[in-house]
Amino acid sequence: IEDLQAPKVQDGQQEKKPVKFPLWNLVAIAAILTISFTAFYNLSASDESIGQFSASNDTIFNINTKQGRVDLGLIDMESGKATLVLDSGAILEMSGRVKLELISSMRARLLEGSVTIEAPDSAMGFRLETKASDFVDIGTKFEVSIEDNASKIKVIDGTVIARPNNGGNIIPLNKNEEGTIDAVYGDIVQFNILEASGDGLLIPRDFKKYSPLPANSKVIFIGDRNTDLETYIHMANQAIYDWNPVKVPALINAGMTCRLKFQEEEFKNLIVDKNPTHAVLAFGAEIAAQHGEKLKYRIPLDEYADDMRRMCDKLEENNIQPIILLPFYQVTSQKECMETLDSYNEIQRALAEERGYRVAEANLLYDELYKRGEHAKLVSASETFLSYEGSKVMAKAVLQVFGYPDLEVPEKLRLREAPGLIKDWQYFKYTSKCAPEPDLTKLGQRKWRQLTLPLSPFGEIDKRALLPHQGYQYQARSLGVAIGLNAHWQKTVAKSTVHSEAEKQVYLNIGGDAKEVYLNGEKVVHNEGIYSNGRHIGLFRMPITLKKGDNSLVVKSGASFFVSITEHKDWALPLPLSQTVHAEE
């Protein structure tokens, strides 16, 4: 099989790119392999060490190593994560329970668990044996796992040649193809072709494809805490914009302000008055996640089914088309939470099939990542919020349901300030425990600090991070939220002036921790009840009348606030900055 191997890369040389074999060459490759398998099987093993072994601190393993070098023989790993770089150039990634026998730097035998192998040109022809089949790499990256003596193979890139031990076939598997090979009969008992986009998220074959949303669609998002934080909505917004700015639907976020068990007035105020054509319903993951002291907030299955049906009935009554979002597990430490979400998803899917609704399959994307062992990083360690990676999965599901499954989810967001942002403020902070609440109509003499919005996307602490992320803090600053103003036991009072050329009615939009707002000395917002559920920009939008000339605004809040004034109530999230503008900044 030497003709299938590239020479080993020497130090200082540039490594070649993996060889790309056209499909019409696979027949010739298979013929060569038919002759070469036996010869390759008998390659003599050297007594010397054959690679470098490294493992995470929590890894429990039994292996013959010296100064990080690994000898031939058995790697018996109980748990943790480990990487093996063989002298051939092949890289083997292992996690969890793994038994792997090293026969040479070009050959290994998997006895238990799973291993991911990346083989550059120098390791082309690397062979992994299992009880069910042998696999030979043709410049690729692939994953093999053992389940009930069957061998599961998933090709991440390139081509792998499989030869079932009890079958007469030699089978090429290409990028994004996977199969399960039976150990007894040697057949591929399952075969699946996965589509993949540039963001690395594999799209399951049963990921339903929809036509793009109609032109001028206006989509409102309703649901949970993660919807309230907006990250995945901004990702979908930017992905479509970067592909075609004309195709972007207007996206409005109602976050968690409108409850599944809604009242008529709040439904009208929070949903109908924003004139949406579609509504993405993200109810499920957070409700199912309630356990322990918060178990009382989990909705029983029969009530959940009734509530979802009532929500959809009300949307259709107002000519708003429901879109069902099937979420993935937010809490995996509690089996009951997972089972509840599975049941919620079954209820939602049945309702969608009955009425012909679009369904965003975030749960199917999760299942694919679970198979690759990449699901754990999708939720924060507290099992409360989605991580940035988790938001990317949700965004991919939203792009699918909008009719754009092949668009890539952006790695970085380019956010612009929200519509009508009031930029210039003065503020002071105080501790309510040590002094009475200030009368916001009689502020008197205070030492005011200057505040100009929007703030820099990254705070001083964020700038020091080795891998600064773009979660809520980044988004809030970019959109125009005044954030991080004080410690959690303190409160903030801020004032600004709004000039109007004439008396007119406009809309006051608040968000963050804004609690009270005074316009020209009159209280116009007292933020209680349902309106305190959420932090997103514009969570509460109310009509006000500006007088001609200067108008004073005073806000009392916690550690953050957002205030803007717009001509209309149904404004959408801002489109992202253009890539050119962002690069110049």
mmCIF file of N, CA, C and O in Angstrom, residues 290-367:
data_model
loop_
_atom_site.group_PDB
_atom_site.id
_atom_site.type_symbol
_atom_site.label_atom_id
_atom_site.label_comp_id
_atom_site.label_asym_id
_atom_site.label_seq_id
_atom_site.Cartn_x
_atom_site.Cartn_y
_atom_site.Cartn_z
ATOM 1 N N GLN A 290 -37.356 23.157 35.009
ATOM 2 C CA GLN A 290 -37.668 23.483 36.404
ATOM 3 C C GLN A 290 -37.637 22.212 37.261
ATOM 4 O O GLN A 290 -38.304 21.231 36.943
ATOM 5 N N HIS A 291 -36.859 22.244 38.329
ATOM 6 C CA HIS A 291 -36.793 21.111 39.246
ATOM 7 C C HIS A 291 -36.422 21.618 40.637
ATOM 8 O O HIS A 291 -36.139 22.800 40.829
ATOM 9 N N GLY A 292 -36.463 20.720 41.611
ATOM 10 C CA GLY A 292 -36.161 21.127 42.979
ATOM 11 C C GLY A 292 -37.208 22.098 43.497
ATOM 12 O O GLY A 292 -38.406 21.861 43.367
ATOM 13 N N GLU A 293 -36.742 23.214 44.057
ATOM 14 C CA GLU A 293 -37.665 24.207 44.617
ATOM 15 C C GLU A 293 -38.526 24.869 43.537
ATOM 16 O O GLU A 293 -39.600 25.386 43.828
ATOM 17 N N LYS A 294 -38.073 24.834 42.278
ATOM 18 C CA LYS A 294 -38.807 25.485 41.201
ATOM 19 C C LYS A 294 -39.694 24.518 40.426
ATOM 20 O O LYS A 294 -40.232 24.879 39.375
ATOM 21 N N LEU A 295 -39.847 23.302 40.924
ATOM 22 C CA LEU A 295 -40.658 22.305 40.229
ATOM 23 C C LEU A 295 -42.101 22.785 40.035
ATOM 24 O O LEU A 295 -42.763 22.418 39.060
ATOM 25 N N LYS A 296 -42.563 23.631 40.945
ATOM 26 C CA LYS A 296 -43.944 24.131 40.865
ATOM 27 C C LYS A 296 -44.190 24.943 39.602
ATOM 28 O O LYS A 296 -45.342 25.137 39.195
ATOM 29 N N TYR A 297 -43.114 25.426 38.968
ATOM 30 C CA TYR A 297 -43.272 26.222 37.752
ATOM 31 C C TYR A 297 -43.313 25.356 36.490
ATOM 32 O O TYR A 297 -43.545 25.876 35.400
ATOM 33 N N ARG A 298 -43.060 24.068 36.630
ATOM 34 C CA ARG A 298 -43.135 23.183 35.474
ATOM 35 C C ARG A 298 -44.609 22.894 35.171
ATOM 36 O O ARG A 298 -45.381 22.601 36.075
ATOM 37 N N ILE A 299 -44.996 22.981 33.917
ATOM 38 C CA ILE A 299 -46.396 22.809 33.523
ATOM 39 C C ILE A 299 -46.678 21.335 33.233
ATOM 40 O O ILE A 299 -45.949 20.716 32.453
ATOM 41 N N PRO A 300 -47.707 20.758 33.833
ATOM 42 C CA PRO A 300 -48.071 19.365 33.528
ATOM 43 C C PRO A 300 -48.359 19.189 32.039
ATOM 44 O O PRO A 300 -48.765 20.136 31.358
ATOM 45 N N LEU A 301 -48.166 17.974 31.534
ATOM 46 C CA LEU A 301 -48.253 17.729 30.100
ATOM 47 C C LEU A 301 -49.606 18.103 29.512
ATOM 48 O O LEU A 301 -49.675 18.715 28.437
ATOM 49 N N ASP A 302 -50.701 17.735 30.195
ATOM 50 C CA ASP A 302 -52.015 18.043 29.635
ATOM 51 C C ASP A 302 -52.249 19.552 29.574
ATOM 52 O O ASP A 302 -52.811 20.068 28.594
ATOM 53 N N GLU A 303 -51.788 20.271 30.603
ATOM 54 C CA GLU A 303 -51.920 21.727 30.591
ATOM 55 C C GLU A 303 -51.045 22.341 29.502
ATOM 56 O O GLU A 303 -51.446 23.303 28.834
ATOM 57 N N TYR A 304 -49.848 21.791 29.354
ATOM 58 C CA TYR A 304 -48.929 22.310 28.335
ATOM 59 C C TYR A 304 -49.558 22.182 26.947
ATOM 60 O O TYR A 304 -49.511 23.111 26.131
ATOM 61 N N ALA A 305 -50.162 21.014 26.665
ATOM 62 C CA ALA A 305 -50.807 20.799 25.370
ATOM 63 C C ALA A 305 -51.938 21.801 25.161
ATOM 64 O O ALA A 305 -52.080 22.382 24.074
ATOM 65 N N ASP A 306 -52.753 22.027 26.200
ATOM 66 C CA ASP A 306 -53.856 22.991 26.101
ATOM 67 C C ASP A 306 -53.340 24.409 25.907
ATOM 68 O O ASP A 306 -53.878 25.192 25.113
ATOM 69 N N ASP A 307 -52.264 24.756 26.653
ATOM 70 C CA ASP A 307 -51.712 26.106 26.567
ATOM 71 C C ASP A 307 -51.119 26.379 25.180
ATOM 72 O O ASP A 307 -51.294 27.466 24.615
ATOM 73 N N MET A 308 -50.402 25.389 24.626
ATOM 74 C CA MET A 308 -49.821 25.571 23.296
ATOM 75 C C MET A 308 -50.917 25.722 22.247
ATOM 76 O O MET A 308 -50.816 26.563 21.338
ATOM 77 N N ARG A 309 -51.958 24.920 22.373
ATOM 78 C CA ARG A 309 -53.058 24.997 21.414
ATOM 79 C C ARG A 309 -53.765 26.364 21.521
ATOM 80 O O ARG A 309 -54.111 26.970 20.502
ATOM 81 N N ARG A 310 -53.931 26.839 22.756
ATOM 82 C CA ARG A 310 -54.579 28.148 22.952
ATOM 83 C C ARG A 310 -53.709 29.260 22.353
ATOM 84 O O ARG A 310 -54.234 30.182 21.707
ATOM 85 N N MET A 311 -52.389 29.179 22.571
ATOM 86 C CA MET A 311 -51.482 30.181 22.018
ATOM 87 C C MET A 311 -51.570 30.196 20.492
ATOM 88 O O MET A 311 -51.683 31.256 19.868
ATOM 89 N N CYS A 312 -51.537 29.016 19.880
ATOM 90 C CA CYS A 312 -51.595 28.936 18.423
ATOM 91 C C CYS A 312 -52.948 29.398 17.885
ATOM 92 O O CYS A 312 -53.025 30.063 16.842
ATOM 93 N N ASP A 313 -54.024 29.059 18.580
ATOM 94 C CA ASP A 313 -55.358 29.518 18.181
ATOM 95 C C ASP A 313 -55.408 31.045 18.166
ATOM 96 O O ASP A 313 -55.951 31.658 17.234
ATOM 97 N N LYS A 314 -54.840 31.636 19.212
ATOM 98 C CA LYS A 314 -54.883 33.093 19.325
ATOM 99 C C LYS A 314 -54.032 33.754 18.238
ATOM 100 O O LYS A 314 -54.418 34.798 17.685
ATOM 101 N N LEU A 315 -52.893 33.158 17.927
ATOM 102 C CA LEU A 315 -52.051 33.698 16.863
ATOM 103 C C LEU A 315 -52.781 33.628 15.525
ATOM 104 O O LEU A 315 -52.826 34.610 14.777
ATOM 105 N N GLU A 316 -53.363 32.474 15.217
ATOM 106 C CA GLU A 316 -54.068 32.321 13.943
ATOM 107 C C GLU A 316 -55.272 33.267 13.857
ATOM 108 O O GLU A 316 -55.581 33.797 12.778
ATOM 109 N N GLU A 317 -55.931 33.475 14.984
ATOM 110 C CA GLU A 317 -57.081 34.395 15.025
ATOM 111 C C GLU A 317 -56.667 35.794 14.602
ATOM 112 O O GLU A 317 -57.463 36.557 14.040
ATOM 113 N N ASN A 318 -55.396 36.141 14.857
ATOM 114 C CA ASN A 318 -54.877 37.462 14.499
ATOM 115 C C ASN A 318 -54.004 37.416 13.236
ATOM 116 O O ASN A 318 -53.187 38.313 13.011
ATOM 117 N N ASN A 319 -54.181 36.340 12.432
ATOM 118 C CA ASN A 319 -53.464 36.189 11.156
ATOM 119 C C ASN A 319 -51.951 36.164 11.331
ATOM 120 O O ASN A 319 -51.206 36.690 10.494
ATOM 121 N N ILE A 320 -51.515 35.573 12.423
ATOM 122 C CA ILE A 320 -50.085 35.386 12.690
ATOM 123 C C ILE A 320 -49.803 33.889 12.592
ATOM 124 O O ILE A 320 -50.416 33.093 13.313
ATOM 125 N N GLN A 321 -48.888 33.504 11.720
ATOM 126 C CA GLN A 321 -48.614 32.092 11.494
ATOM 127 C C GLN A 321 -47.619 31.564 12.533
ATOM 128 O O GLN A 321 -46.496 32.050 12.618
ATOM 129 N N PRO A 322 -48.005 30.567 13.343
ATOM 130 C CA PRO A 322 -47.073 30.011 14.334
ATOM 131 C C PRO A 322 -45.943 29.212 13.666
ATOM 132 O O PRO A 322 -46.146 28.539 12.644
ATOM 133 N N ILE A 323 -44.757 29.302 14.240
ATOM 134 C CA ILE A 323 -43.604 28.475 13.880
ATOM 135 C C ILE A 323 -43.137 27.801 15.164
ATOM 136 O O ILE A 323 -42.861 28.476 16.154
ATOM 137 N N ILE A 324 -43.068 26.491 15.155
ATOM 138 C CA ILE A 324 -42.707 25.747 16.362
ATOM 139 C C ILE A 324 -41.198 25.527 16.408
ATOM 140 O O ILE A 324 -40.595 25.052 15.446
ATOM 141 N N LEU A 325 -40.583 25.889 17.522
ATOM 142 C CA LEU A 325 -39.156 25.647 17.728
ATOM 143 C C LEU A 325 -39.002 24.510 18.741
ATOM 144 O O LEU A 325 -39.403 24.660 19.898
ATOM 145 N N LEU A 326 -38.447 23.380 18.315
ATOM 146 C CA LEU A 326 -38.212 22.245 19.207
ATOM 147 C C LEU A 326 -36.814 22.371 19.795
ATOM 148 O O LEU A 326 -35.818 22.185 19.091
ATOM 149 N N PRO A 327 -36.706 22.692 21.086
ATOM 150 C CA PRO A 327 -35.403 22.950 21.701
ATOM 151 C C PRO A 327 -34.699 21.669 22.122
ATOM 152 O O PRO A 327 -35.257 20.574 22.070
ATOM 153 N N PHE A 328 -33.449 21.830 22.539
ATOM 154 C CA PHE A 328 -32.691 20.699 23.073
ATOM 155 C C PHE A 328 -32.574 20.832 24.587
ATOM 156 O O PHE A 328 -32.969 21.829 25.181
ATOM 157 N N TYR A 329 -32.015 19.803 25.219
ATOM 158 C CA TYR A 329 -31.958 19.742 26.678
ATOM 159 C C TYR A 329 -31.158 20.903 27.247
ATOM 160 O O TYR A 329 -30.039 21.172 26.826
ATOM 161 N N GLN A 330 -31.735 21.562 28.238
ATOM 162 C CA GLN A 330 -31.024 22.607 28.961
ATOM 163 C C GLN A 330 -30.452 22.048 30.262
ATOM 164 O O GLN A 330 -29.423 22.488 30.732
ATOM 165 N N VAL A 331 -31.139 21.039 30.825
ATOM 166 C CA VAL A 331 -30.689 20.367 32.042
ATOM 167 C C VAL A 331 -30.534 18.880 31.743
ATOM 168 O O VAL A 331 -31.495 18.212 31.376
ATOM 169 N N THR A 332 -29.320 18.376 31.875
ATOM 170 C CA THR A 332 -29.076 16.946 31.646
ATOM 171 C C THR A 332 -28.755 16.205 32.946
ATOM 172 O O THR A 332 -28.628 14.990 32.932
ATOM 173 N N SER A 333 -28.633 16.947 34.033
ATOM 174 C CA SER A 333 -28.342 16.307 35.317
ATOM 175 C C SER A 333 -29.594 15.707 35.951
ATOM 176 O O SER A 333 -29.505 14.959 36.914
ATOM 177 N N GLN A 334 -30.758 16.063 35.421
ATOM 178 C CA GLN A 334 -32.021 15.576 35.955
ATOM 179 C C GLN A 334 -32.764 14.817 34.844
ATOM 180 O O GLN A 334 -33.230 15.420 33.869
ATOM 181 N N LYS A 335 -32.838 13.515 34.981
ATOM 182 C CA LYS A 335 -33.488 12.689 33.951
ATOM 183 C C LYS A 335 -34.926 13.122 33.718
ATOM 184 O O LYS A 335 -35.427 13.129 32.582
ATOM 185 N N GLU A 336 -35.617 13.502 34.795
ATOM 186 C CA GLU A 336 -37.011 13.897 34.681
ATOM 187 C C GLU A 336 -37.168 15.142 33.805
ATOM 188 O O GLU A 336 -38.146 15.268 33.062
ATOM 189 N N CYS A 337 -36.203 16.064 33.880
ATOM 190 C CA CYS A 337 -36.248 17.259 33.044
ATOM 191 C C CYS A 337 -36.132 16.882 31.569
ATOM 192 O O CYS A 337 -36.845 17.425 30.713
ATOM 193 N N MET A 338 -35.241 15.958 31.283
ATOM 194 C CA MET A 338 -35.047 15.516 29.909
ATOM 195 C C MET A 338 -36.291 14.806 29.381
ATOM 196 O O MET A 338 -36.729 15.040 28.250
ATOM 197 N N GLU A 339 -36.869 13.956 30.197
ATOM 198 C CA GLU A 339 -38.068 13.230 29.777
ATOM 199 C C GLU A 339 -39.237 14.188 29.561
ATOM 200 O O GLU A 339 -40.034 14.018 28.625
ATOM 201 N N THR A 340 -39.327 15.217 30.420
ATOM 202 C CA THR A 340 -40.397 16.205 30.263
ATOM 203 C C THR A 340 -40.251 16.965 28.955
ATOM 204 O O THR A 340 -41.227 17.182 28.226
ATOM 205 N N LEU A 341 -39.013 17.384 28.621
ATOM 206 C CA LEU A 341 -38.809 18.106 27.373
ATOM 207 C C LEU A 341 -39.116 17.213 26.174
ATOM 208 O O LEU A 341 -39.710 17.678 25.182
ATOM 209 N N ASP A 342 -38.745 15.945 26.241
ATOM 210 C CA ASP A 342 -39.089 15.020 25.153
ATOM 211 C C ASP A 342 -40.615 14.985 24.956
ATOM 212 O O ASP A 342 -41.105 14.994 23.824
ATOM 213 N N SER A 343 -41.342 14.958 26.056
ATOM 214 C CA SER A 343 -42.807 14.923 25.971
ATOM 215 C C SER A 343 -43.359 16.244 25.420
ATOM 216 O O SER A 343 -44.285 16.252 24.600
ATOM 217 N N TYR A 344 -42.794 17.380 25.885
ATOM 218 C CA TYR A 344 -43.210 18.671 25.347
ATOM 219 C C TYR A 344 -42.993 18.717 23.830
ATOM 220 O O TYR A 344 -43.839 19.198 23.069
ATOM 221 N N ASN A 345 -41.816 18.236 23.398
ATOM 222 C CA ASN A 345 -41.503 18.263 21.974
ATOM 223 C C ASN A 345 -42.453 17.379 21.166
ATOM 224 O O ASN A 345 -42.817 17.715 20.036
ATOM 225 N N GLU A 346 -42.834 16.243 21.739
ATOM 226 C CA GLU A 346 -43.802 15.371 21.060
ATOM 227 C C GLU A 346 -45.150 16.076 20.897
ATOM 228 O O GLU A 346 -45.805 15.974 19.858
ATOM 229 N N ILE A 347 -45.550 16.798 21.937
ATOM 230 C CA ILE A 347 -46.807 17.551 21.873
ATOM 231 C C ILE A 347 -46.733 18.617 20.786
ATOM 232 O O ILE A 347 -47.659 18.786 19.980
ATOM 233 N N GLN A 348 -45.617 19.337 20.760
ATOM 234 C CA GLN A 348 -45.466 20.403 19.767
ATOM 235 C C GLN A 348 -45.398 19.849 18.348
ATOM 236 O O GLN A 348 -45.995 20.407 17.420
ATOM 237 N N ARG A 349 -44.681 18.740 18.175
ATOM 238 C CA ARG A 349 -44.561 18.159 16.837
ATOM 239 C C ARG A 349 -45.931 17.683 16.339
ATOM 240 O O ARG A 349 -46.283 17.880 15.173
ATOM 241 N N ALA A 350 -46.700 17.050 17.215
ATOM 242 C CA ALA A 350 -48.027 16.572 16.825
ATOM 243 C C ALA A 350 -48.921 17.747 16.418
ATOM 244 O O ALA A 350 -49.664 17.665 15.426
ATOM 245 N N LEU A 351 -48.841 18.841 17.168
ATOM 246 C CA LEU A 351 -49.633 20.019 16.846
ATOM 247 C C LEU A 351 -49.208 20.605 15.503
ATOM 248 O O LEU A 351 -50.047 21.003 14.682
ATOM 249 N N ALA A 352 -47.890 20.651 15.264
ATOM 250 C CA ALA A 352 -47.377 21.199 14.004
ATOM 251 C C ALA A 352 -47.806 20.346 12.814
ATOM 252 O O ALA A 352 -48.179 20.873 11.761
ATOM 253 N N GLU A 353 -47.743 19.023 12.974
ATOM 254 C CA GLU A 353 -48.146 18.135 11.885
ATOM 255 C C GLU A 353 -49.644 18.240 11.608
ATOM 256 O O GLU A 353 -50.081 18.211 10.456
ATOM 257 N N GLU A 354 -50.406 18.392 12.682
ATOM 258 C CA GLU A 354 -51.856 18.515 12.532
ATOM 259 C C GLU A 354 -52.232 19.770 11.748
ATOM 260 O O GLU A 354 -53.152 19.751 10.920
ATOM 261 N N ARG A 355 -51.504 20.857 11.980
ATOM 262 C CA ARG A 355 -51.899 22.148 11.405
ATOM 263 C C ARG A 355 -50.981 22.625 10.284
ATOM 264 O O ARG A 355 -51.204 23.690 9.713
ATOM 265 N N GLY A 356 -49.946 21.848 9.994
ATOM 266 C CA GLY A 356 -49.068 22.223 8.896
ATOM 267 C C GLY A 356 -48.118 23.360 9.214
ATOM 268 O O GLY A 356 -47.728 24.125 8.317
ATOM 269 N N TYR A 357 -47.702 23.501 10.475
ATOM 270 C CA TYR A 357 -46.768 24.559 10.858
ATOM 271 C C TYR A 357 -45.337 24.187 10.465
ATOM 272 O O TYR A 357 -44.971 23.015 10.393
ATOM 273 N N ARG A 358 -44.529 25.206 10.274
ATOM 274 C CA ARG A 358 -43.079 25.005 10.141
ATOM 275 C C ARG A 358 -42.516 24.587 11.496
ATOM 276 O O ARG A 358 -42.978 25.061 12.543
ATOM 277 N N VAL A 359 -41.473 23.725 11.472
ATOM 278 C CA VAL A 359 -40.853 23.243 12.704
ATOM 279 C C VAL A 359 -39.347 23.444 12.630
ATOM 280 O O VAL A 359 -38.684 22.945 11.711
ATOM 281 N N ALA A 360 -38.786 24.175 13.574
ATOM 282 C CA ALA A 360 -37.340 24.373 13.680
ATOM 283 C C ALA A 360 -36.766 23.265 14.559
ATOM 284 O O ALA A 360 -37.099 23.160 15.729
ATOM 285 N N GLU A 361 -35.883 22.449 13.982
ATOM 286 C CA GLU A 361 -35.427 21.210 14.629
ATOM 287 C C GLU A 361 -34.105 21.380 15.369
ATOM 288 O O GLU A 361 -33.105 20.735 15.043
ATOM 289 N N ALA A 362 -34.073 22.226 16.388
ATOM 290 C CA ALA A 362 -32.845 22.366 17.169
ATOM 291 C C ALA A 362 -32.492 21.055 17.877
ATOM 292 O O ALA A 362 -31.314 20.758 18.092
ATOM 293 N N ASN A 363 -33.508 20.284 18.225
ATOM 294 C CA ASN A 363 -33.248 19.014 18.927
ATOM 295 C C ASN A 363 -32.520 18.022 18.044
ATOM 296 O O ASN A 363 -31.681 17.246 18.524
ATOM 297 N N LEU A 364 -32.790 18.004 16.734
ATOM 298 C CA LEU A 364 -32.089 17.089 15.837
ATOM 299 C C LEU A 364 -30.623 17.483 15.676
ATOM 300 O O LEU A 364 -29.742 16.623 15.587
ATOM 301 N N LEU A 365 -30.357 18.777 15.622
ATOM 302 C CA LEU A 365 -28.971 19.238 15.579
ATOM 303 C C LEU A 365 -28.230 18.825 16.840
ATOM 304 O O LEU A 365 -27.068 18.410 16.802
ATOM 305 N N TYR A 366 -28.903 18.934 17.970
ATOM 306 C CA TYR A 366 -28.319 18.503 19.245
ATOM 307 C C TYR A 366 -27.964 17.015 19.187
ATOM 308 O O TYR A 366 -26.893 16.602 19.638
ATOM 309 N N ASP A 367 -28.854 16.207 18.631
ATOM 310 C CA ASP A 367 -28.608 14.769 18.550
ATOM 311 C C ASP A 367 -27.348 14.477 17.741
ATOM 312 O O ASP A 367 -26.560 13.588 18.098
#
